[in-house]
PDB file of C-alpha atoms and ligand atoms in Angstrom:
ATOM      1  CA  MET A   1     -16.941 -35.097  23.880  1.00  0.00           C
ATOM      2  CA  ALA A   2     -15.317 -32.398  21.643  1.00  0.00           C
ATOM      3  CA  LYS A   3     -17.715 -31.023  19.140  1.00  0.00           C
ATOM      4  CA  GLY A   4     -16.777 -31.729  15.528  1.00  0.00           C
ATOM      5  CA  PRO A   5     -17.024 -29.092  12.770  1.00  0.00           C
ATOM      6  CA  ALA A   6     -20.466 -28.085  11.816  1.00  0.00           C
ATOM      7  CA  GLN A   7     -22.246 -29.583   8.839  1.00  0.00           C
ATOM      8  CA  LEU A   8     -24.549 -27.920   6.316  1.00  0.00           C
ATOM      9  CA  ARG A   9     -26.413 -28.937   3.310  1.00  0.00           C
ATOM     10  CA  LEU A  10     -24.673 -27.481   0.200  1.00  0.00           C
ATOM     11  CA  ASP A  11     -27.751 -25.453  -0.882  1.00  0.00           C
ATOM     12  CA  ARG A  12     -28.157 -24.022   2.623  1.00  0.00           C
ATOM     13  CA  LEU A  13     -24.366 -23.234   2.937  1.00  0.00           C
ATOM     14  CA  LEU A  14     -24.298 -21.453  -0.518  1.00  0.00           C
ATOM     15  CA  SER A  15     -27.574 -19.575   0.041  1.00  0.00           C
ATOM     16  CA  ASN A  16     -26.456 -18.467   3.493  1.00  0.00           C
ATOM     17  CA  LEU A  17     -23.104 -17.162   1.922  1.00  0.00           C
ATOM     18  CA  GLY A  18     -25.327 -14.962  -0.388  1.00  0.00           C
ATOM     19  CA  TYR A  19     -25.017 -17.078  -3.687  1.00  0.00           C
ATOM     20  CA  GLY A  20     -28.780 -16.781  -4.159  1.00  0.00           C
ATOM     21  CA  SER A  21     -31.990 -18.405  -2.964  1.00  0.00           C
ATOM     22  CA  ARG A  22     -31.965 -22.260  -2.366  1.00  0.00           C
ATOM     23  CA  ARG A  23     -33.591 -22.514  -5.735  1.00  0.00           C
ATOM     24  CA  GLU A  24     -30.893 -20.481  -7.413  1.00  0.00           C
ATOM     25  CA  VAL A  25     -28.236 -22.410  -5.775  1.00  0.00           C
ATOM     26  CA  GLN A  26     -29.829 -25.676  -6.843  1.00  0.00           C
ATOM     27  CA  GLN A  27     -29.460 -24.491 -10.445  1.00  0.00           C
ATOM     28  CA  LEU A  28     -25.885 -23.743 -10.029  1.00  0.00           C
ATOM     29  CA  VAL A  29     -25.353 -27.251  -8.768  1.00  0.00           C
ATOM     30  CA  TRP A  30     -27.355 -28.986 -11.506  1.00  0.00           C
ATOM     31  CA  ALA A  31     -25.345 -26.991 -14.088  1.00  0.00           C
ATOM     32  CA  GLY A  32     -22.188 -28.689 -12.655  1.00  0.00           C
ATOM     33  CA  LEU A  33     -20.849 -25.259 -11.424  1.00  0.00           C
ATOM     34  CA  VAL A  34     -19.975 -26.431  -7.980  1.00  0.00           C
ATOM     35  CA  THR A  35     -16.977 -28.674  -7.301  1.00  0.00           C
ATOM     36  CA  LEU A  36     -15.336 -30.010  -4.186  1.00  0.00           C
ATOM     37  CA  ASP A  37     -11.741 -31.416  -4.392  1.00  0.00           C
ATOM     38  CA  GLY A  38     -12.114 -31.259  -8.146  1.00  0.00           C
ATOM     39  CA  GLU A  39     -15.180 -33.372  -8.371  1.00  0.00           C
ATOM     40  CA  VAL A  40     -18.510 -31.933  -9.500  1.00  0.00           C
ATOM     41  CA  ILE A  41     -21.118 -32.104  -6.716  1.00  0.00           C
ATOM     42  CA  GLU A  42     -24.340 -33.595  -8.182  1.00  0.00           C
ATOM     43  CA  ASP A  43     -26.685 -33.189  -5.190  1.00  0.00           C
ATOM     44  CA  SER A  44     -27.578 -29.862  -3.603  1.00  0.00           C
ATOM     45  CA  ASP A  45     -28.415 -31.553  -0.492  1.00  0.00           C
ATOM     46  CA  GLN A  46     -25.049 -33.071   0.058  1.00  0.00           C
ATOM     47  CA  ARG A  47     -23.791 -32.400   3.532  1.00  0.00           C
ATOM     48  CA  ILE A  48     -20.655 -30.295   3.774  1.00  0.00           C
ATOM     49  CA  LEU A  49     -18.234 -29.987   6.735  1.00  0.00           C
ATOM     50  CA  ILE A  50     -17.801 -26.362   7.376  1.00  0.00           C
ATOM     51  CA  LYS A  51     -14.032 -25.893   7.636  1.00  0.00           C
ATOM     52  CA  PRO A  52     -11.886 -22.888   6.784  1.00  0.00           C
ATOM     53  CA  ASP A  53     -10.102 -25.071   4.203  1.00  0.00           C
ATOM     54  CA  LEU A  54     -13.196 -25.034   1.996  1.00  0.00           C
ATOM     55  CA  VAL A  55     -12.145 -21.973   0.294  1.00  0.00           C
ATOM     56  CA  THR A  56      -9.260 -23.876  -1.211  1.00  0.00           C
ATOM     57  CA  ARG A  57     -11.337 -26.950  -2.006  1.00  0.00           C
ATOM     58  CA  MET A  58     -14.655 -25.760  -3.281  1.00  0.00           C
ATOM     59  CA  ILE A  59     -15.052 -23.800  -6.544  1.00  0.00           C
ATOM     60  CA  VAL A  60     -18.398 -22.050  -7.403  1.00  0.00           C
ATOM     61  CA  ASP A  61     -18.870 -20.705 -10.846  1.00  0.00           C
ATOM     62  CA  ASP A  62     -15.130 -20.822 -11.631  1.00  0.00           C
ATOM     63  CA  ALA A  63     -14.095 -18.860  -8.503  1.00  0.00           C
ATOM     64  CA  PRO A  64     -12.987 -20.147  -4.996  1.00  0.00           C
ATOM     65  CA  LEU A  65     -15.886 -20.317  -2.391  1.00  0.00           C
ATOM     66  CA  ASP A  66     -16.281 -17.308  -0.235  1.00  0.00           C
ATOM     67  CA  PRO A  67     -14.991 -17.704   3.363  1.00  0.00           C
ATOM     68  CA  PRO A  68     -17.322 -20.031   5.222  1.00  0.00           C
ATOM     69  CA  PRO A  69     -19.187 -19.031   8.404  1.00  0.00           C
ATOM     70  CA  GLY A  70     -16.762 -18.228  11.115  1.00  0.00           C
ATOM     71  CA  LEU A  71     -15.165 -15.390   9.040  1.00  0.00           C
ATOM     72  CA  ALA A  72     -13.120 -12.688  10.853  1.00  0.00           C
ATOM     73  CA  LEU A  73     -11.396  -9.819   9.011  1.00  0.00           C
ATOM     74  CA  MET A  74      -9.551  -6.498   9.572  1.00  0.00           C
ATOM     75  CA  MET A  75     -10.248  -3.549   7.713  1.00  0.00           C
ATOM     76  CA  HIS A  76      -8.298  -0.302   7.299  1.00  0.00           C
ATOM     77  CA  LYS A  77     -11.350   1.933   7.798  1.00  0.00           C
ATOM     78  CA  PRO A  78     -11.061   5.034   5.874  1.00  0.00           C
ATOM     79  CA  LEU A  79     -12.294   8.501   7.118  1.00  0.00           C
ATOM     80  CA  GLY A  80     -15.815   9.306   6.162  1.00  0.00           C
ATOM     81  CA  VAL A  81     -17.519   5.899   6.225  1.00  0.00           C
ATOM     82  CA  THR A  82     -19.640   4.768   9.162  1.00  0.00           C
ATOM     83  CA  CYS A  83     -20.032   1.601  11.226  1.00  0.00           C
ATOM     84  CA  SER A  84     -23.791   2.174  11.889  1.00  0.00           C
ATOM     85  CA  HIS A  85     -26.932   3.539  10.319  1.00  0.00           C
ATOM     86  CA  LYS A  86     -27.091   5.958  13.297  1.00  0.00           C
ATOM     87  CA  GLU A  87     -24.520   8.149  11.539  1.00  0.00           C
ATOM     88  CA  LEU A  88     -25.050   9.582   8.081  1.00  0.00           C
ATOM     89  CA  GLY A  89     -22.802   8.398   5.273  1.00  0.00           C
ATOM     90  CA  PRO A  90     -21.777   5.301   3.403  1.00  0.00           C
ATOM     91  CA  LEU A  91     -21.396   2.173   5.650  1.00  0.00           C
ATOM     92  CA  VAL A  92     -18.183   0.277   6.088  1.00  0.00           C
ATOM     93  CA  TYR A  93     -19.984  -2.819   4.670  1.00  0.00           C
ATOM     94  CA  LYS A  94     -19.918  -1.199   1.274  1.00  0.00           C
ATOM     95  CA  LEU A  95     -16.118  -1.904   1.150  1.00  0.00           C
ATOM     96  CA  LEU A  96     -16.787  -5.598   1.272  1.00  0.00           C
ATOM     97  CA  PRO A  97     -17.787  -7.618  -1.863  1.00  0.00           C
ATOM     98  CA  GLU A  98     -21.463  -7.256  -2.599  1.00  0.00           C
ATOM     99  CA  ARG A  99     -22.236 -10.947  -1.957  1.00  0.00           C
ATOM    100  CA  TRP A 100     -20.859 -10.747   1.584  1.00  0.00           C
ATOM    101  CA  ARG A 101     -23.522  -8.234   2.507  1.00  0.00           C
ATOM    102  CA  ARG A 102     -26.168 -10.894   1.918  1.00  0.00           C
ATOM    103  CA  ARG A 103     -24.633 -13.558   4.278  1.00  0.00           C
ATOM    104  CA  ASP A 104     -26.510 -14.959   7.014  1.00  0.00           C
ATOM    105  CA  PRO A 105     -25.277 -14.866   9.823  1.00  0.00           C
ATOM    106  CA  ALA A 106     -24.507 -11.330   8.809  1.00  0.00           C
ATOM    107  CA  ILE A 107     -20.991  -9.652   9.210  1.00  0.00           C
ATOM    108  CA  SER A 108     -20.952  -7.042  11.817  1.00  0.00           C
ATOM    109  CA  THR A 109     -18.136  -4.767  13.256  1.00  0.00           C
ATOM    110  CA  ILE A 110     -16.543  -5.659  16.472  1.00  0.00           C
ATOM    111  CA  GLY A 111     -16.984  -2.414  18.278  1.00  0.00           C
ATOM    112  CA  ARG A 112     -17.078   0.822  16.216  1.00  0.00           C
ATOM    113  CA  LEU A 113     -15.013   3.697  15.064  1.00  0.00           C
ATOM    114  CA  ASP A 114     -16.541   7.243  14.437  1.00  0.00           C
ATOM    115  CA  LYS A 115     -17.100   8.411  10.940  1.00  0.00           C
ATOM    116  CA  ASP A 116     -14.079  10.708  11.445  1.00  0.00           C
ATOM    117  CA  THR A 117     -11.742   8.043  12.766  1.00  0.00           C
ATOM    118  CA  SER A 118      -9.563   6.002  10.585  1.00  0.00           C
ATOM    119  CA  GLY A 119      -7.696   2.679  11.273  1.00  0.00           C
ATOM    120  CA  LEU A 120      -7.958  -0.878  12.405  1.00  0.00           C
ATOM    121  CA  LEU A 121     -11.551  -2.028  12.385  1.00  0.00           C
ATOM    122  CA  LEU A 122     -12.294  -5.792  12.974  1.00  0.00           C
ATOM    123  CA  MET A 123     -15.338  -7.598  11.706  1.00  0.00           C
ATOM    124  CA  THR A 124     -16.845 -11.007  12.089  1.00  0.00           C
ATOM    125  CA  ASP A 125     -19.980 -13.122  11.502  1.00  0.00           C
ATOM    126  CA  ASP A 126     -19.081 -15.036  14.707  1.00  0.00           C
ATOM    127  CA  GLY A 127     -21.110 -13.706  17.606  1.00  0.00           C
ATOM    128  CA  ALA A 128     -19.197 -15.609  20.209  1.00  0.00           C
ATOM    129  CA  LEU A 129     -16.012 -14.158  18.922  1.00  0.00           C
ATOM    130  CA  LEU A 130     -17.483 -10.700  18.794  1.00  0.00           C
ATOM    131  CA  HIS A 131     -18.603 -10.944  22.469  1.00  0.00           C
ATOM    132  CA  LYS A 132     -15.242 -12.379  23.531  1.00  0.00           C
ATOM    133  CA  ILE A 133     -13.355  -9.391  22.065  1.00  0.00           C
ATOM    134  CA  ILE A 134     -15.572  -6.725  23.322  1.00  0.00           C
ATOM    135  CA  SER A 135     -16.249  -8.241  26.788  1.00  0.00           C
ATOM    136  CA  PRO A 136     -14.712  -6.179  29.461  1.00  0.00           C
ATOM    137  CA  ARG A 137     -13.369  -9.403  30.984  1.00  0.00           C
ATOM    138  CA  SER A 138     -11.159  -9.942  27.932  1.00  0.00           C
ATOM    139  CA  ASN A 139      -9.584  -6.551  28.756  1.00  0.00           C
ATOM    140  CA  VAL A 140      -8.615  -6.243  25.058  1.00  0.00           C
ATOM    141  CA  SER A 141      -6.712  -2.922  24.615  1.00  0.00           C
ATOM    142  CA  LYS A 142      -7.178  -0.333  21.712  1.00  0.00           C
ATOM    143  CA  ARG A 143      -4.505   2.039  20.776  1.00  0.00           C
ATOM    144  CA  TYR A 144      -5.067   5.444  19.043  1.00  0.00           C
ATOM    145  CA  ASP A 145      -2.872   7.848  17.371  1.00  0.00           C
ATOM    146  CA  VAL A 146      -4.061  11.157  18.422  1.00  0.00           C
ATOM    147  CA  THR A 147      -3.565  14.652  16.943  1.00  0.00           C
ATOM    148  CA  LEU A 148      -4.495  17.645  18.955  1.00  0.00           C
ATOM    149  CA  ASP A 149      -5.538  21.161  18.413  1.00  0.00           C
ATOM    150  CA  ARG A 150      -3.652  22.691  21.212  1.00  0.00           C
ATOM    151  CA  PRO A 151      -0.413  21.624  23.078  1.00  0.00           C
ATOM    152  CA  LEU A 152      -0.756  19.045  25.987  1.00  0.00           C
ATOM    153  CA  ARG A 153      -0.790  20.644  29.343  1.00  0.00           C
ATOM    154  CA  GLY A 154       1.485  18.238  30.901  1.00  0.00           C
ATOM    155  CA  ASP A 155      -0.677  16.328  33.488  1.00  0.00           C
ATOM    156  CA  GLU A 156      -2.567  14.238  31.065  1.00  0.00           C
ATOM    157  CA  VAL A 157      -0.343  11.136  31.586  1.00  0.00           C
ATOM    158  CA  GLU A 158      -1.092  11.057  35.269  1.00  0.00           C
ATOM    159  CA  LEU A 159      -4.700  12.100  34.882  1.00  0.00           C
ATOM    160  CA  PHE A 160      -5.449   9.399  32.356  1.00  0.00           C
ATOM    161  CA  ALA A 161      -3.467   6.696  34.370  1.00  0.00           C
ATOM    162  CA  ALA A 162      -5.205   7.480  37.670  1.00  0.00           C
ATOM    163  CA  GLY A 163      -8.469   5.724  36.841  1.00  0.00           C
ATOM    164  CA  SER A 164     -10.520   8.575  38.312  1.00  0.00           C
ATOM    165  CA  LEU A 165     -11.194  10.707  35.319  1.00  0.00           C
ATOM    166  CA  MET A 166     -14.839  11.329  34.951  1.00  0.00           C
ATOM    167  CA  LEU A 167     -16.251  12.227  31.408  1.00  0.00           C
ATOM    168  CA  GLU A 168     -19.266  14.561  31.230  1.00  0.00           C
ATOM    169  CA  GLY A 169     -22.498  12.712  31.426  1.00  0.00           C
ATOM    170  CA  ASP A 170     -20.949   9.436  32.676  1.00  0.00           C
ATOM    171  CA  ASP A 171     -21.593   8.091  36.077  1.00  0.00           C
ATOM    172  CA  LYS A 172     -18.530   6.042  36.533  1.00  0.00           C
ATOM    173  CA  PRO A 173     -14.808   7.040  36.236  1.00  0.00           C
ATOM    174  CA  LEU A 174     -12.724   5.810  33.341  1.00  0.00           C
ATOM    175  CA  LEU A 175     -10.495   2.853  33.837  1.00  0.00           C
ATOM    176  CA  PRO A 176      -6.699   3.744  33.776  1.00  0.00           C
ATOM    177  CA  ALA A 177      -5.566   4.513  30.271  1.00  0.00           C
ATOM    178  CA  HIS A 178      -2.005   4.800  29.154  1.00  0.00           C
ATOM    179  CA  LEU A 179      -0.668   7.959  27.317  1.00  0.00           C
ATOM    180  CA  ASP A 180       2.495   7.966  25.325  1.00  0.00           C
ATOM    181  CA  VAL A 181       3.430  11.487  24.319  1.00  0.00           C
ATOM    182  CA  ALA A 182       5.026  11.885  20.872  1.00  0.00           C
ATOM    183  CA  SER A 183       5.142  15.727  20.745  1.00  0.00           C
ATOM    184  CA  ASP A 184       3.290  18.501  22.153  1.00  0.00           C
ATOM    185  CA  LYS A 185       0.267  17.925  19.952  1.00  0.00           C
ATOM    186  CA  ARG A 186       0.555  14.224  19.210  1.00  0.00           C
ATOM    187  CA  ALA A 187       0.170  11.291  21.567  1.00  0.00           C
ATOM    188  CA  PHE A 188      -0.762   7.464  21.443  1.00  0.00           C
ATOM    189  CA  VAL A 189      -3.508   6.548  23.882  1.00  0.00           C
ATOM    190  CA  THR A 190      -4.302   2.995  24.897  1.00  0.00           C
ATOM    191  CA  ILE A 191      -7.770   2.293  26.474  1.00  0.00           C
ATOM    192  CA  THR A 192      -9.455  -0.930  27.278  1.00  0.00           C
ATOM    193  CA  GLU A 193     -12.998   0.362  27.440  1.00  0.00           C
ATOM    194  CA  GLY A 194     -15.120   1.439  24.437  1.00  0.00           C
ATOM    195  CA  ARG A 195     -17.253   4.317  25.693  1.00  0.00           C
ATOM    196  CA  TYR A 196     -18.970   6.554  23.149  1.00  0.00           C
ATOM    197  CA  HIS A 197     -16.514   8.931  21.505  1.00  0.00           C
ATOM    198  CA  GLN A 198     -14.254   8.049  24.477  1.00  0.00           C
ATOM    199  CA  VAL A 199     -10.895   9.317  23.186  1.00  0.00           C
ATOM    200  CA  ARG A 200     -12.369  12.615  21.849  1.00  0.00           C
ATOM    201  CA  ARG A 201     -14.132  13.131  25.296  1.00  0.00           C
ATOM    202  CA  MET A 202     -10.976  12.407  27.253  1.00  0.00           C
ATOM    203  CA  PHE A 203      -9.067  15.119  25.530  1.00  0.00           C
ATOM    204  CA  ALA A 204     -12.111  17.490  25.807  1.00  0.00           C
ATOM    205  CA  ALA A 205     -12.083  16.699  29.572  1.00  0.00           C
ATOM    206  CA  VAL A 206      -8.510  18.222  29.692  1.00  0.00           C
ATOM    207  CA  GLY A 207      -9.471  21.265  27.602  1.00  0.00           C
ATOM    208  CA  ASN A 208      -8.174  20.033  24.347  1.00  0.00           C
ATOM    209  CA  HIS A 209      -9.683  19.050  20.920  1.00  0.00           C
ATOM    210  CA  VAL A 210      -8.875  15.916  18.816  1.00  0.00           C
ATOM    211  CA  THR A 211      -8.223  16.920  15.264  1.00  0.00           C
ATOM    212  CA  ALA A 212      -7.381  13.543  13.830  1.00  0.00           C
ATOM    213  CA  LEU A 213      -7.871  10.115  15.335  1.00  0.00           C
ATOM    214  CA  HIS A 214      -6.450   6.749  13.895  1.00  0.00           C
ATOM    215  CA  ARG A 215      -6.585   3.492  15.641  1.00  0.00           C
ATOM    216  CA  ASP A 216      -3.409   1.514  14.975  1.00  0.00           C
ATOM    217  CA  ARG A 217      -3.747  -1.455  17.396  1.00  0.00           C
ATOM    218  CA  VAL A 218      -6.240  -3.790  18.900  1.00  0.00           C
ATOM    219  CA  GLY A 219      -4.793  -6.088  21.571  1.00  0.00           C
ATOM    220  CA  GLY A 220      -1.474  -7.133  20.166  1.00  0.00           C
ATOM    221  CA  LEU A 221      -2.493  -6.785  16.577  1.00  0.00           C
ATOM    222  CA  ALA A 222      -1.161  -3.843  14.681  1.00  0.00           C
ATOM    223  CA  LEU A 223      -2.721  -2.348  11.548  1.00  0.00           C
ATOM    224  CA  PRO A 224      -0.374  -3.659   8.779  1.00  0.00           C
ATOM    225  CA  ASP A 225       1.516  -0.946   6.823  1.00  0.00           C
ATOM    226  CA  ASP A 226       0.649  -2.574   3.550  1.00  0.00           C
ATOM    227  CA  LEU A 227      -3.279  -2.535   4.292  1.00  0.00           C
ATOM    228  CA  LYS A 228      -4.250   0.674   2.698  1.00  0.00           C
ATOM    229  CA  ALA A 229      -7.390   2.654   3.662  1.00  0.00           C
ATOM    230  CA  GLY A 230     -10.474   0.882   2.465  1.00  0.00           C
ATOM    231  CA  GLU A 231      -8.771  -2.484   2.201  1.00  0.00           C
ATOM    232  CA  TYR A 232      -9.527  -5.513   4.269  1.00  0.00           C
ATOM    233  CA  ARG A 233      -7.796  -8.948   4.936  1.00  0.00           C
ATOM    234  CA  LEU A 234      -9.172 -12.014   6.613  1.00  0.00           C
ATOM    235  CA  LEU A 235      -7.673 -12.730   9.998  1.00  0.00           C
ATOM    236  CA  SER A 236      -5.561 -15.889  10.682  1.00  0.00           C
ATOM    237  CA  ALA A 237      -5.840 -17.961  13.849  1.00  0.00           C
ATOM    238  CA  ALA A 238      -2.396 -16.265  14.736  1.00  0.00           C
ATOM    239  CA  ASP A 239      -3.902 -12.719  14.214  1.00  0.00           C
ATOM    240  CA  LEU A 240      -6.833 -13.650  16.509  1.00  0.00           C
ATOM    241  CA  GLU A 241      -4.534 -14.829  19.251  1.00  0.00           C
ATOM    242  CA  LYS A 242      -2.702 -11.525  19.058  1.00  0.00           C
ATOM    243  CA  VAL A 243      -6.151  -9.585  19.458  1.00  0.00           C
ATOM    244  CA  LEU A 244      -6.751 -11.300  22.467  1.00  0.00           C
ATOM    245  CA  GLU A 245      -3.530 -10.773  24.143  1.00  0.00           C
ATOM    246  CA  ALA A 246      -4.437  -8.442  26.932  1.00  0.00           C
ATOM    247  CA  ARG A 247      -1.995  -5.669  27.299  1.00  0.00           C
ATOM    248  CA  ILE A 248      -1.990  -2.015  28.288  1.00  0.00           C
TER     249      ILE A 248
HETATM  250  N1  URA B   1     -12.737   7.164  20.643  1.00  0.00           N
HETATM  251  C1  URA B   1     -13.383   8.153  19.885  1.00  0.00           C
HETATM  252  O1  URA B   1     -13.616   9.243  20.391  1.00  0.00           O
HETATM  253  N2  URA B   1     -13.641   7.788  18.647  1.00  0.00           N
HETATM  254  C2  URA B   1     -13.523   6.575  18.032  1.00  0.00           C
HETATM  255  O2  URA B   1     -13.805   6.361  16.937  1.00  0.00           O
HETATM  256  C3  URA B   1     -12.837   5.633  18.815  1.00  0.00           C
HETATM  257  C4  URA B   1     -12.549   5.998  20.162  1.00  0.00           C
END
């Protein structure tokens, strides 16, 4: 039998979304500040069906409900912010609304971009979705706009496509990658793996140095031109389908 949408008690839903402790949420409810389909909810233990349309149907303290669990978003990651505590600097999560940082399940990045890389970064609170996108079996490609310090030598297209390039310190060659040359110092590289500093190390392996790196595509999803650095947008079902289009 197909599984229906999950249900949660209202107080658990709101507290998991970061609106406060169960007690604080109860107070919001008792103050008449939570409505569903225009009706004030009286009981904080009312069971709520968790569906994406809740954002248009539930109002909390005069504002639409935050996206319910199952959230996925794209961010235009600016330079200088980090995806993990392992690097110094402000975290990408700082660019999300403060309350979203208190959600359970927490929002995490789907893969990472270096502090000095900008571009399309996906985030979700859905562990199954995260694994689906980063799983090697899904073969989701990532495209990077690369600016180089020195002119290309000329053999990079073949070398990257060969599937035999070994990066220093690795014990397995890279899978084939596609290189589109835009000029002598600029190219678009499409990879399906996500090894540590992969693109920078690929160009280091051919005696070059990456001076700017920007991801403009994940799968078939392009970073929208109108999404400025530091901005984010929820992903639609159609966007997610595009992400999972395997292509290289
Ligand atoms: N490759 C890199 O070297 N850095 C990134 O951020 C992503 C891919």
